[in-house]
Coordinates of C-alpha atoms in Angstrom, one line a residue:
X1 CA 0.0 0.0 0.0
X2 CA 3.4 2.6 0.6
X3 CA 4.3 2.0 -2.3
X4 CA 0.9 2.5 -4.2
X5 CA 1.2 5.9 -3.0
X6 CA 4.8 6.8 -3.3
X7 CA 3.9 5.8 -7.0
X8 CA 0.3 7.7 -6.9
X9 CA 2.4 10.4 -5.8
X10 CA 5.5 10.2 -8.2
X11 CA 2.7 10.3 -11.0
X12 CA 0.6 13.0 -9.7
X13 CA 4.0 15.2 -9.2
X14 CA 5.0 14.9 -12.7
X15 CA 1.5 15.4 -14.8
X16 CA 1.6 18.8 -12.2
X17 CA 5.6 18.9 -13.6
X18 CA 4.1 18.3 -17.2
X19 CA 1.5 21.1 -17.2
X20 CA 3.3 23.8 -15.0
X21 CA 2.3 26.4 -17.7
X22 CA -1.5 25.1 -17.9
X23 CA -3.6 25.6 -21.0
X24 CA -2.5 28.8 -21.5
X25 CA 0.7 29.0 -23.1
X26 CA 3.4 32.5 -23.5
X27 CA 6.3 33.3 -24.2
X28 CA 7.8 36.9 -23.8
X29 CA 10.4 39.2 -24.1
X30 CA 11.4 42.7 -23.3
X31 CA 13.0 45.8 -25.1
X32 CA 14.2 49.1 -24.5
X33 CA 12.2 51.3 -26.9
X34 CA 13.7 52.1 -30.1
X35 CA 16.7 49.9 -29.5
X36 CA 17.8 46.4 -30.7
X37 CA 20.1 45.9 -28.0
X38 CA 18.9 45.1 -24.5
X39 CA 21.3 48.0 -22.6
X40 CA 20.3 50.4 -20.7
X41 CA 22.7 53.0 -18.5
X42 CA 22.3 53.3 -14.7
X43 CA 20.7 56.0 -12.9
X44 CA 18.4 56.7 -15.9
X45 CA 15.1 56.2 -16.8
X46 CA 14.2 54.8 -19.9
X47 CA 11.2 53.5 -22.3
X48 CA 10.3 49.9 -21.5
X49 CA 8.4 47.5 -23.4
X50 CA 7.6 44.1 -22.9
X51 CA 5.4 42.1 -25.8
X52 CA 3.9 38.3 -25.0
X53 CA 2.4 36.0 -27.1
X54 CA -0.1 34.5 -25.1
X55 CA -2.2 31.5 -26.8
X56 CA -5.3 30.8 -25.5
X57 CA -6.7 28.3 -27.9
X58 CA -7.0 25.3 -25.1
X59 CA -7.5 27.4 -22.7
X60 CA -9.7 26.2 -19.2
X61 CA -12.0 27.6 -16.8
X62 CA -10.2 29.7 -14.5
X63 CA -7.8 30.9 -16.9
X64 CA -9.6 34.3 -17.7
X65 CA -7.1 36.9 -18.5
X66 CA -7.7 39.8 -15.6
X67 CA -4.1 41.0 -14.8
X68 CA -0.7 41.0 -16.3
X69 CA 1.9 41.4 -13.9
X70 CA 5.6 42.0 -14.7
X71 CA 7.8 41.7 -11.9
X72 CA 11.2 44.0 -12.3
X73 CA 14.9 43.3 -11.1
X74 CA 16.4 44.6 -7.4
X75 CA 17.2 48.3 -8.3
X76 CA 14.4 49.0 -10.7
X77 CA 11.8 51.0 -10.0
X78 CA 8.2 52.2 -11.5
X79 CA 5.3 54.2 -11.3
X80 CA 1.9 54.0 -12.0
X81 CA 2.1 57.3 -14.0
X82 CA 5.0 55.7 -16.1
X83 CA 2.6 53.1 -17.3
X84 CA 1.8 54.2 -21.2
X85 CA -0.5 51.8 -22.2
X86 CA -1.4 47.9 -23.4
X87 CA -1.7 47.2 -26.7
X88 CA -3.5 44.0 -28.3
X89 CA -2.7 42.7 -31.8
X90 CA -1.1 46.7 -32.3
X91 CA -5.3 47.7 -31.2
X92 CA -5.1 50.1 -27.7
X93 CA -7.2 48.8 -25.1
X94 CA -8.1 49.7 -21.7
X95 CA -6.3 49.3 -18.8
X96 CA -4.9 50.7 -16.2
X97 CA -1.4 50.3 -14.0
X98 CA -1.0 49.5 -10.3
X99 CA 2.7 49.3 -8.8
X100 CA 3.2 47.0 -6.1
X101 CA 6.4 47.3 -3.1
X102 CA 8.1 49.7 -6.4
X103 CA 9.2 47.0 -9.1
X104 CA 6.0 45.0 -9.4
X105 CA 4.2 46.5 -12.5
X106 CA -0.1 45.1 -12.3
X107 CA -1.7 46.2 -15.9
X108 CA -5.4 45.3 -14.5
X109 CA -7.7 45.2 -18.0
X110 CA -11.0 46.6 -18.2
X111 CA -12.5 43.7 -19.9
X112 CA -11.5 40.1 -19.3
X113 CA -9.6 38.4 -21.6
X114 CA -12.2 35.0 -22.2
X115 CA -11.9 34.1 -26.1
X116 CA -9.7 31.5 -27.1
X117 CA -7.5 33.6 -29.6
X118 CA -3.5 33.6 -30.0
X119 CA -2.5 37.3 -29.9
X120 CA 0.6 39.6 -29.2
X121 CA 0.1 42.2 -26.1
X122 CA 2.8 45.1 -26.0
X123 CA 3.4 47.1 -22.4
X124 CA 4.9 49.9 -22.5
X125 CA 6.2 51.7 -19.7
X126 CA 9.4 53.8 -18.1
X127 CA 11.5 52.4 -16.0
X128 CA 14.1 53.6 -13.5
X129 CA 17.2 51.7 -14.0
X130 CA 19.2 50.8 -10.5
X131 CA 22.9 53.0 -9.5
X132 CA 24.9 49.5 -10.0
X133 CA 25.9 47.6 -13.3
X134 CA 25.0 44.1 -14.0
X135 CA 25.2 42.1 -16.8
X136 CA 21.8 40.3 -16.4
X137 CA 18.9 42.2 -14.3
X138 CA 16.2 39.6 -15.4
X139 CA 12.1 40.5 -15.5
X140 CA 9.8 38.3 -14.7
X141 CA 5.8 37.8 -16.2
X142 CA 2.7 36.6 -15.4
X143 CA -0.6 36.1 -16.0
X144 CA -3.4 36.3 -13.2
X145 CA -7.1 35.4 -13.5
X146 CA -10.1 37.5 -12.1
X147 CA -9.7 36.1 -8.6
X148 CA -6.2 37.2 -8.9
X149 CA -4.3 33.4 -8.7
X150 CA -1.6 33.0 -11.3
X151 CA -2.1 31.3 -14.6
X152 CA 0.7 28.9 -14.7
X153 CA 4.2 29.7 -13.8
X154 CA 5.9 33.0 -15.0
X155 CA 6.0 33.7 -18.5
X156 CA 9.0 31.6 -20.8
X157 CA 11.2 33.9 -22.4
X158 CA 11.4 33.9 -26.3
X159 CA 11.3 35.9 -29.3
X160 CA 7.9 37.5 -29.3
X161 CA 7.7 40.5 -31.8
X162 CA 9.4 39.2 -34.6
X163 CA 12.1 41.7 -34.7
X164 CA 15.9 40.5 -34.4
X165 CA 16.4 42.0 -30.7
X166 CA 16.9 41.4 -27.4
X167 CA 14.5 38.4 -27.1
X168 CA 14.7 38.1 -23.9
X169 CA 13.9 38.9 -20.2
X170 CA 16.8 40.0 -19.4
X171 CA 18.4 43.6 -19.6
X172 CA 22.3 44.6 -19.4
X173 CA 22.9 47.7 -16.8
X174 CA 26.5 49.6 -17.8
X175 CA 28.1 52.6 -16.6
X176 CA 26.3 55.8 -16.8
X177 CA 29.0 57.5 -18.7
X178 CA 29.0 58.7 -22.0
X179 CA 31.4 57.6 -24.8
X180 CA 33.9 59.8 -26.1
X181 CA 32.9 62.4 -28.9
X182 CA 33.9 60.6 -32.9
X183 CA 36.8 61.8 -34.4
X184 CA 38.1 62.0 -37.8
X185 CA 34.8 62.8 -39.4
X186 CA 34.1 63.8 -43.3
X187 CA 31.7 64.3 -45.4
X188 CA 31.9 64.8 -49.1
X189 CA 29.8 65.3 -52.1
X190 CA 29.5 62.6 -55.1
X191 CA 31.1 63.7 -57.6
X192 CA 29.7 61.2 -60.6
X193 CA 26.4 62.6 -61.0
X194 CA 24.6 60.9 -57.7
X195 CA 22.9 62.8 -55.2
X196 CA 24.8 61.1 -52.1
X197 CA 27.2 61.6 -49.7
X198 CA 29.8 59.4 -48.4
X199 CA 30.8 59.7 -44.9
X200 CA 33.3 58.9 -42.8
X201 CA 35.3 58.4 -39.2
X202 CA 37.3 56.6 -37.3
X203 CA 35.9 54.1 -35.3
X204 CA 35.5 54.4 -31.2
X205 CA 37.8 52.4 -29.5
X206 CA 35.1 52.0 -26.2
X207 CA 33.7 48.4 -26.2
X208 CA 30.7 49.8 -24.9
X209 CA 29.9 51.6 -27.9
X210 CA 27.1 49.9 -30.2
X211 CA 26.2 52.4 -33.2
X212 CA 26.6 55.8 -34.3
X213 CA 24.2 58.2 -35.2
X214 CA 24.4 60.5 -38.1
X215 CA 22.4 64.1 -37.9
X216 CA 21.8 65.9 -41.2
X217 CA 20.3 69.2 -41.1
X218 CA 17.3 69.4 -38.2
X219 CA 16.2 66.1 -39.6
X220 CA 15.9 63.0 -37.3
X221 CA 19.7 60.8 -36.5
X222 CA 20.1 57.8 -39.2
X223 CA 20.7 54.9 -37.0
X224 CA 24.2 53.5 -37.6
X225 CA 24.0 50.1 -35.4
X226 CA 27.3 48.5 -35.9
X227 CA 29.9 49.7 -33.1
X228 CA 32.6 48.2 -36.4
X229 CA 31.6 50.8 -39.3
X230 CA 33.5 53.8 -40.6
X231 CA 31.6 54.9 -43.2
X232 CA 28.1 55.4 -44.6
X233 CA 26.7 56.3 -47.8
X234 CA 23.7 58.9 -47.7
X235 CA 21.9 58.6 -50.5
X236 CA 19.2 60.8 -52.5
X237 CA 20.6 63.9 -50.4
X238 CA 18.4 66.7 -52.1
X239 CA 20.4 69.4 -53.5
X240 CA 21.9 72.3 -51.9
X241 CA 23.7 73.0 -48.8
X242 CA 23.6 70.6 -46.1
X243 CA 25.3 70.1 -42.7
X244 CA 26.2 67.1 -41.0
X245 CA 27.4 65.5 -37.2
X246 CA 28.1 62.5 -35.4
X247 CA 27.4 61.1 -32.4
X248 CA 28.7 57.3 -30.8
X249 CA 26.1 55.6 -28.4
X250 CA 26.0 53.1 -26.2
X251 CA 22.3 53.0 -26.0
X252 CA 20.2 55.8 -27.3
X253 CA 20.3 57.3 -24.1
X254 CA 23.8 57.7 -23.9
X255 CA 25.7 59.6 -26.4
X256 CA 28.8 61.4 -26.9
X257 CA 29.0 65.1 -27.4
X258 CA 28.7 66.1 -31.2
X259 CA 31.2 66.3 -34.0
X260 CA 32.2 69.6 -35.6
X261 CA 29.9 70.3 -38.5
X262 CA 30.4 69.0 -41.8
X263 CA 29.0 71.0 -44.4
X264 CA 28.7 70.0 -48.4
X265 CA 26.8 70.9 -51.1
X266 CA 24.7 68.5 -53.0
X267 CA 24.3 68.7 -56.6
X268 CA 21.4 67.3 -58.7
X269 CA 21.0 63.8 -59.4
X270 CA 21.9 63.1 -63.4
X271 CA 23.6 60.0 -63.0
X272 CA 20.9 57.3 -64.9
X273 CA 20.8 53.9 -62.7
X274 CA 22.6 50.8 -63.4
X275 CA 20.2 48.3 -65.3
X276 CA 17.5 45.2 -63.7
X277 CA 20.0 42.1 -64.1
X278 CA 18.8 38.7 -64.8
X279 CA 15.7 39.1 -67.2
X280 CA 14.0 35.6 -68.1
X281 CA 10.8 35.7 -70.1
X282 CA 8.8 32.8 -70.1
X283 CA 4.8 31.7 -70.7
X284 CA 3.2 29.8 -67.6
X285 CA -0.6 28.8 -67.6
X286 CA -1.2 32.5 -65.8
X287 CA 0.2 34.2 -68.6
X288 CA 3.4 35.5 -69.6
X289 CA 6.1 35.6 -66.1
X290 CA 8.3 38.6 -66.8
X291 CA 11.1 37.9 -63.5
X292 CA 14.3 40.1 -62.9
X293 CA 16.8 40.6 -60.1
X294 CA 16.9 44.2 -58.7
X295 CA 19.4 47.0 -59.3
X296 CA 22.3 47.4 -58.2
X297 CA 21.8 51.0 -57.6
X298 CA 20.8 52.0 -54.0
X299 CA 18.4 54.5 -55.7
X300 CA 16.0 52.7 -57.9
X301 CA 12.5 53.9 -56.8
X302 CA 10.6 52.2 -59.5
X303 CA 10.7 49.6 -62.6
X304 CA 8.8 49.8 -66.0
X305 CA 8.2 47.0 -68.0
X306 CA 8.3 47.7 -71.4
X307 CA 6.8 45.3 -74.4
X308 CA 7.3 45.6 -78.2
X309 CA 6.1 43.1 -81.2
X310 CA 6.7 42.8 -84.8
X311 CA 10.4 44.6 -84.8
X312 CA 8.8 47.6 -83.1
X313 CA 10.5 49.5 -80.2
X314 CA 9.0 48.5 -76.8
X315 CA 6.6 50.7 -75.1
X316 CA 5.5 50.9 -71.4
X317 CA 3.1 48.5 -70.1
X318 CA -0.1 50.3 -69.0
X319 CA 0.2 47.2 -65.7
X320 CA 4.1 47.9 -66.1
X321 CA 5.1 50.2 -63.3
X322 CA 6.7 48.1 -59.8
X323 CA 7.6 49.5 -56.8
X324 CA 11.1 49.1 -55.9
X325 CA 11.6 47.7 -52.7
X326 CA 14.1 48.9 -49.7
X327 CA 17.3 47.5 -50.1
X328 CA 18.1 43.9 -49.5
X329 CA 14.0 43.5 -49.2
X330 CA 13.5 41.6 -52.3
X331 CA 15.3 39.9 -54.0
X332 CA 13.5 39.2 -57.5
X333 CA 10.7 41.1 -58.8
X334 CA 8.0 39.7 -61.1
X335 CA 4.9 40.6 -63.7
X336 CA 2.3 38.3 -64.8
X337 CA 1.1 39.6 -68.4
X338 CA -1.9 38.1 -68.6
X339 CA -2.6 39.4 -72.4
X340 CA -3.3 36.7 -74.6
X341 CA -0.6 37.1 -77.2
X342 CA -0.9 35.8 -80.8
X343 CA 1.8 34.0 -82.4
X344 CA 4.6 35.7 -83.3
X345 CA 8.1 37.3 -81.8
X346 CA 8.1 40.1 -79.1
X347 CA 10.7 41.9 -77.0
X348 CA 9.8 42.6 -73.0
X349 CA 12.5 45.4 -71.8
X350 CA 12.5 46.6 -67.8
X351 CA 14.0 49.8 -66.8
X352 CA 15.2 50.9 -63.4
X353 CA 13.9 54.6 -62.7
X354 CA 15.6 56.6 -59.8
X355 CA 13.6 59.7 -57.2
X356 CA 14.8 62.0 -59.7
X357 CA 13.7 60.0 -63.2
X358 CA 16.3 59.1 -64.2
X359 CA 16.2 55.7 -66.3
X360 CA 18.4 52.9 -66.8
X361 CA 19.3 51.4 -70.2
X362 CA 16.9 48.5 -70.4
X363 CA 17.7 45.0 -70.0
X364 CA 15.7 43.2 -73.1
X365 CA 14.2 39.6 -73.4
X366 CA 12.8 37.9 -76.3
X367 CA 9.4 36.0 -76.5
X368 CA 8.3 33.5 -79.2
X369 CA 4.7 32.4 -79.4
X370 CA 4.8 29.6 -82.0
X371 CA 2.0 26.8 -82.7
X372 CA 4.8 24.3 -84.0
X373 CA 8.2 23.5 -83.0
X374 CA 11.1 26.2 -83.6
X375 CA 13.3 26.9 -84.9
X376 CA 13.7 23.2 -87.6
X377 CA 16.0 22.9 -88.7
X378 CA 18.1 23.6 -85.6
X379 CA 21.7 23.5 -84.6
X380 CA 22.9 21.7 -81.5
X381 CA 26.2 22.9 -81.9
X382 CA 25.7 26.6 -82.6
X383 CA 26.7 29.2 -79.5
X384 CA 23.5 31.1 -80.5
X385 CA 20.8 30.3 -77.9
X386 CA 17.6 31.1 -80.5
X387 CA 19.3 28.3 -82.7
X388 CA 21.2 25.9 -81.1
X389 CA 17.6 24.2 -79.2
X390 CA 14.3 23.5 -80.4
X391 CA 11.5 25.1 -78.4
X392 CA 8.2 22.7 -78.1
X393 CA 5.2 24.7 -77.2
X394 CA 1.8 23.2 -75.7
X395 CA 0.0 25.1 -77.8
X396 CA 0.6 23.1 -81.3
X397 CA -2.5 21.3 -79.7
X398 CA -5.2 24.1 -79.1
X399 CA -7.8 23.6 -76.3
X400 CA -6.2 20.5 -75.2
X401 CA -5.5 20.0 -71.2
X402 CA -3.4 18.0 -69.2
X403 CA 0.1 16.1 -68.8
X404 CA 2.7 17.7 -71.7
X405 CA 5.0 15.3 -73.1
X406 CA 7.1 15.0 -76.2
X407 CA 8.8 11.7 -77.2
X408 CA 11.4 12.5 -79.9
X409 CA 12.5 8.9 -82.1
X410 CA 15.3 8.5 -84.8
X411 CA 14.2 7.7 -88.1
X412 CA 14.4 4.1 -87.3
X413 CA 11.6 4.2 -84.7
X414 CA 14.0 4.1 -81.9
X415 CA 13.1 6.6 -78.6
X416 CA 16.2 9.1 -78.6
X417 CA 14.8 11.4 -75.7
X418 CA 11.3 12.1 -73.6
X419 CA 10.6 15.3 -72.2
X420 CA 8.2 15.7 -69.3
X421 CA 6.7 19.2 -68.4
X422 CA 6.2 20.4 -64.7
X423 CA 2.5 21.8 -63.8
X424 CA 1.9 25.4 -65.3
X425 CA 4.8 25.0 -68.4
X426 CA 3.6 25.8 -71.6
X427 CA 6.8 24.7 -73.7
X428 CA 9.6 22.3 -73.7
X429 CA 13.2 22.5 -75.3
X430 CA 15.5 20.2 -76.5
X431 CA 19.2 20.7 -77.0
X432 CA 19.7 17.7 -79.4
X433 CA 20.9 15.3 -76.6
X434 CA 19.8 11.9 -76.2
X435 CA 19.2 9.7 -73.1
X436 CA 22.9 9.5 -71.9
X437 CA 23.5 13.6 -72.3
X438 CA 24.9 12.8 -76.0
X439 CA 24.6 15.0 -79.1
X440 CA 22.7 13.3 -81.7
X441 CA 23.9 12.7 -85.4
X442 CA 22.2 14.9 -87.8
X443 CA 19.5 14.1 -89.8
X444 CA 15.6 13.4 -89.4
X445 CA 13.7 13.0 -86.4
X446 CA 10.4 12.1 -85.4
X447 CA 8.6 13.9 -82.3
X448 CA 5.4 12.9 -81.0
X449 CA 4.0 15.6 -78.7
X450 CA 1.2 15.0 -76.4
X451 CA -1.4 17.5 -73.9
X452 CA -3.6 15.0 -71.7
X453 CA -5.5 12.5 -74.6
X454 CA -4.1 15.0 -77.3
X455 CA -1.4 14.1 -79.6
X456 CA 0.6 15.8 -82.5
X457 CA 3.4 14.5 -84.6
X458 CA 6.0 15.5 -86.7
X459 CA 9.4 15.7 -87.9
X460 CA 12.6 17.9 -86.8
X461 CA 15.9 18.5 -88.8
X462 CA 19.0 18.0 -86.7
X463 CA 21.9 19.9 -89.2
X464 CA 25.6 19.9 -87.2

């Protein structure tokens, strides 16, 4: 009978073990406002704000949301009046803030939290940090119901807001003491037609130091965060006069004394944009895919696809103009042309356009629309793509649907290659190899070329 309940027990220890966090399940981190970094100097106050995913879809009665509580590290210190506000899925609601024994923030809500949703709760609030450095003052959240008991065990740390930060509870203290003002600072005018300027500076020897920040005119600091760099590139200064300075930070809150002033002047921009790189045209079952890889010009606000037929010069599309996306954003743009083209040859051209219209040469693509293969004859050997392959397209059989295949024989009957299209391809190409990656001889071949229950022969010319 002891041992019945040593193992009752055992069993009963580790389901409670096992489901520690109940049916409501969080995870949580906290920030300093504006910052990446989780730093914050001593003897200062600064922004807090802690976001939590909190999932309620299995959650159980008893586990109505009432109160979050964040519990705050020895030396930091709050105020009801500090408390700015709770948001839910980025949507304000009400709430309001009790502070309990000075580093116990309560964020009672208005309305009980009792649907079964997963959402994201941001609290933001200021904090005063403690007179002593540490290298890990660690939060603490929780959830409490309407009779006040706690939902589970405090909240798991984890990356809650999607942002690369600190994604964590935790919070660095360090010295209250500014770095040293930047030294060696430049700033100079392009002199190639661009409207940028290139700046420059030696980079702070204090380990403590984790970005710069760059002021130009009355306009708000860029955000340099990388304690390594010397030198940034400005670009799409409007012309005229401008002035700039430099600070080093170790958080936002703690910067050096500004650099002399740097002043240059900015002429227009005249300098045309480097070309879209990587154009492929091809037909899909949506239409004609027009891809392309992006710039490299940092100042490309726009690209305009251009299409020309018959040996005419290509014009804008009316559907043509795309958005150029910040740098490093996206990688490939793309157009669907959902035209129906007829058969025949046509050129699609992109241009990259910068802020102040200037236009790139274009990057140009050719399109054949064909209802029989092309080119035949054809060359395997030739260093000219448009003749060295034969291009099979699906629509030799109109109105026909389903698997695309061609079979290609010699003129003896015997299978020399089988081509197999993926979902969505319209055509298939050939480069005059057969089965074992072998160029074939020249002469006569037979290709049998099938959509679904559809079929269509013929006969290609292979001249080497």
């Amino acid at each position: 009978m002891k041992n019945t309940r040593i193992v009752l027990t055992f069993i009963l220890s580790l389901f409670i073990a096992m489901n520690s966090y109940g049916a409501v399940t969080s995870i949580g981190e906290i920030n300093v406002v504006g910052q990446t970094k989780g730093i914050v100097p001593a003897s200062s106050t600064v922004p807090l704000i802690v976001t939590l995913v909190i999932d309620r879809s299995l959650a159980e009665l008893g586990e109505e949301i009432k109160v979050i509580e964040i519990e705050m590290p020895s030396g930091f210190l709050t105020q009801s009046s500090y408390f700015k506000g709770i948001l839910r899925d980025r949507n304000p609601i009400v709430a309001r803030a009790v502070v309990s024994g000075g580093n116990v923030l309560r964020v009672e809500l208005a309305d009980l939290i009792v649907d079964t949703q997963s959402s994201i709760y941001e609290i933001t609030f200021e904090c005063q940090t403690p007179n002593t450095v540490t290298l890990e003052a660690r939060f603490r959240a929780r959830l409490r119901n309407r009779d006040d008991a706690p939902i589970g065990e405090f909240i798991r740390e984890g990356q809650a807001d999607g942002k690369l930060n600190n994604d964590k509870f935790t919070l660095q203290v360090i010295p209250n003491v500014p770095p040293n003002p930047v030294i060696g600072f430049t700033a100079e005018a392009d002199t190639t037609g661009e409207n940028d300027v290139t700046l420059r500076w030696q980079k702070s020897d204090d380990p403590d130091v984790n970005g710069y920040l760059i002021y130009r005119d009355k306009e708000l600091p860029i955000n340099v965060e990388e304690r390594s760099s010397t030198t940034f590139r400005d670009v799409n200064v409007p012309p005229g006069n401008h002035t700039y300075q430099i600070t080093a930070y170790k958080t936002l809150f703690l910067q050096s004394e500004l650099s002399a002033i740097q002043t240059v002047n900015v002429s227009p921009d005249t300098a045309a944009p480097e070309p879209p790189m990587m154009l492929s045209v091809n037909t899909s079952s949506e239409g004609v895919e027009v891809l392309w890889k992006p710039s490299v010009s940092r100042d490309v606000i726009t690209y305009q696809v251009q299409f020309g037929s018959s040996g005419t010069d290509p014009e804008p599309l009316p559907n043509g103009k795309i958005q150029a996306k910040p740098e490093d954003e996206l990688t490939e743009y793309k157009l669907i042309d959902d035209r129906v083209l007829s058969i025949g040859s046509f050129t699609y051209a992109v241009i990259a356009i910068d802020e102040a219209g200037n236009a790139s040469a274009p990057i140009q693509e050719k399109l054949r629309i064909f209802d029989k293969p092309y080119p035949n004859p054809f060359t395997p050997l030739s260093p000219d793509e448009e003749f060295n392959q034969v291009v099979f397209p699906a629509r030799t059989l109109e109105d026909a649907s389903g698997e695309f295949i061609v079979t290609i024989y010699d003129i003896d009957g015997m299978l020399v290659k089988t081509l197999t299209a993926l979902p969505g391809e319209t055509k298939l190409v050939w480069d005059g190899r057969n089965e074992a990656a072998e160029i074939v001889e020249s002469g006569i071949y037979v290709y049998q070329l099938q959509v679904g229950e559809s079929f269509k022969t013929g006969t290609l010319i292979v001249a080497k």
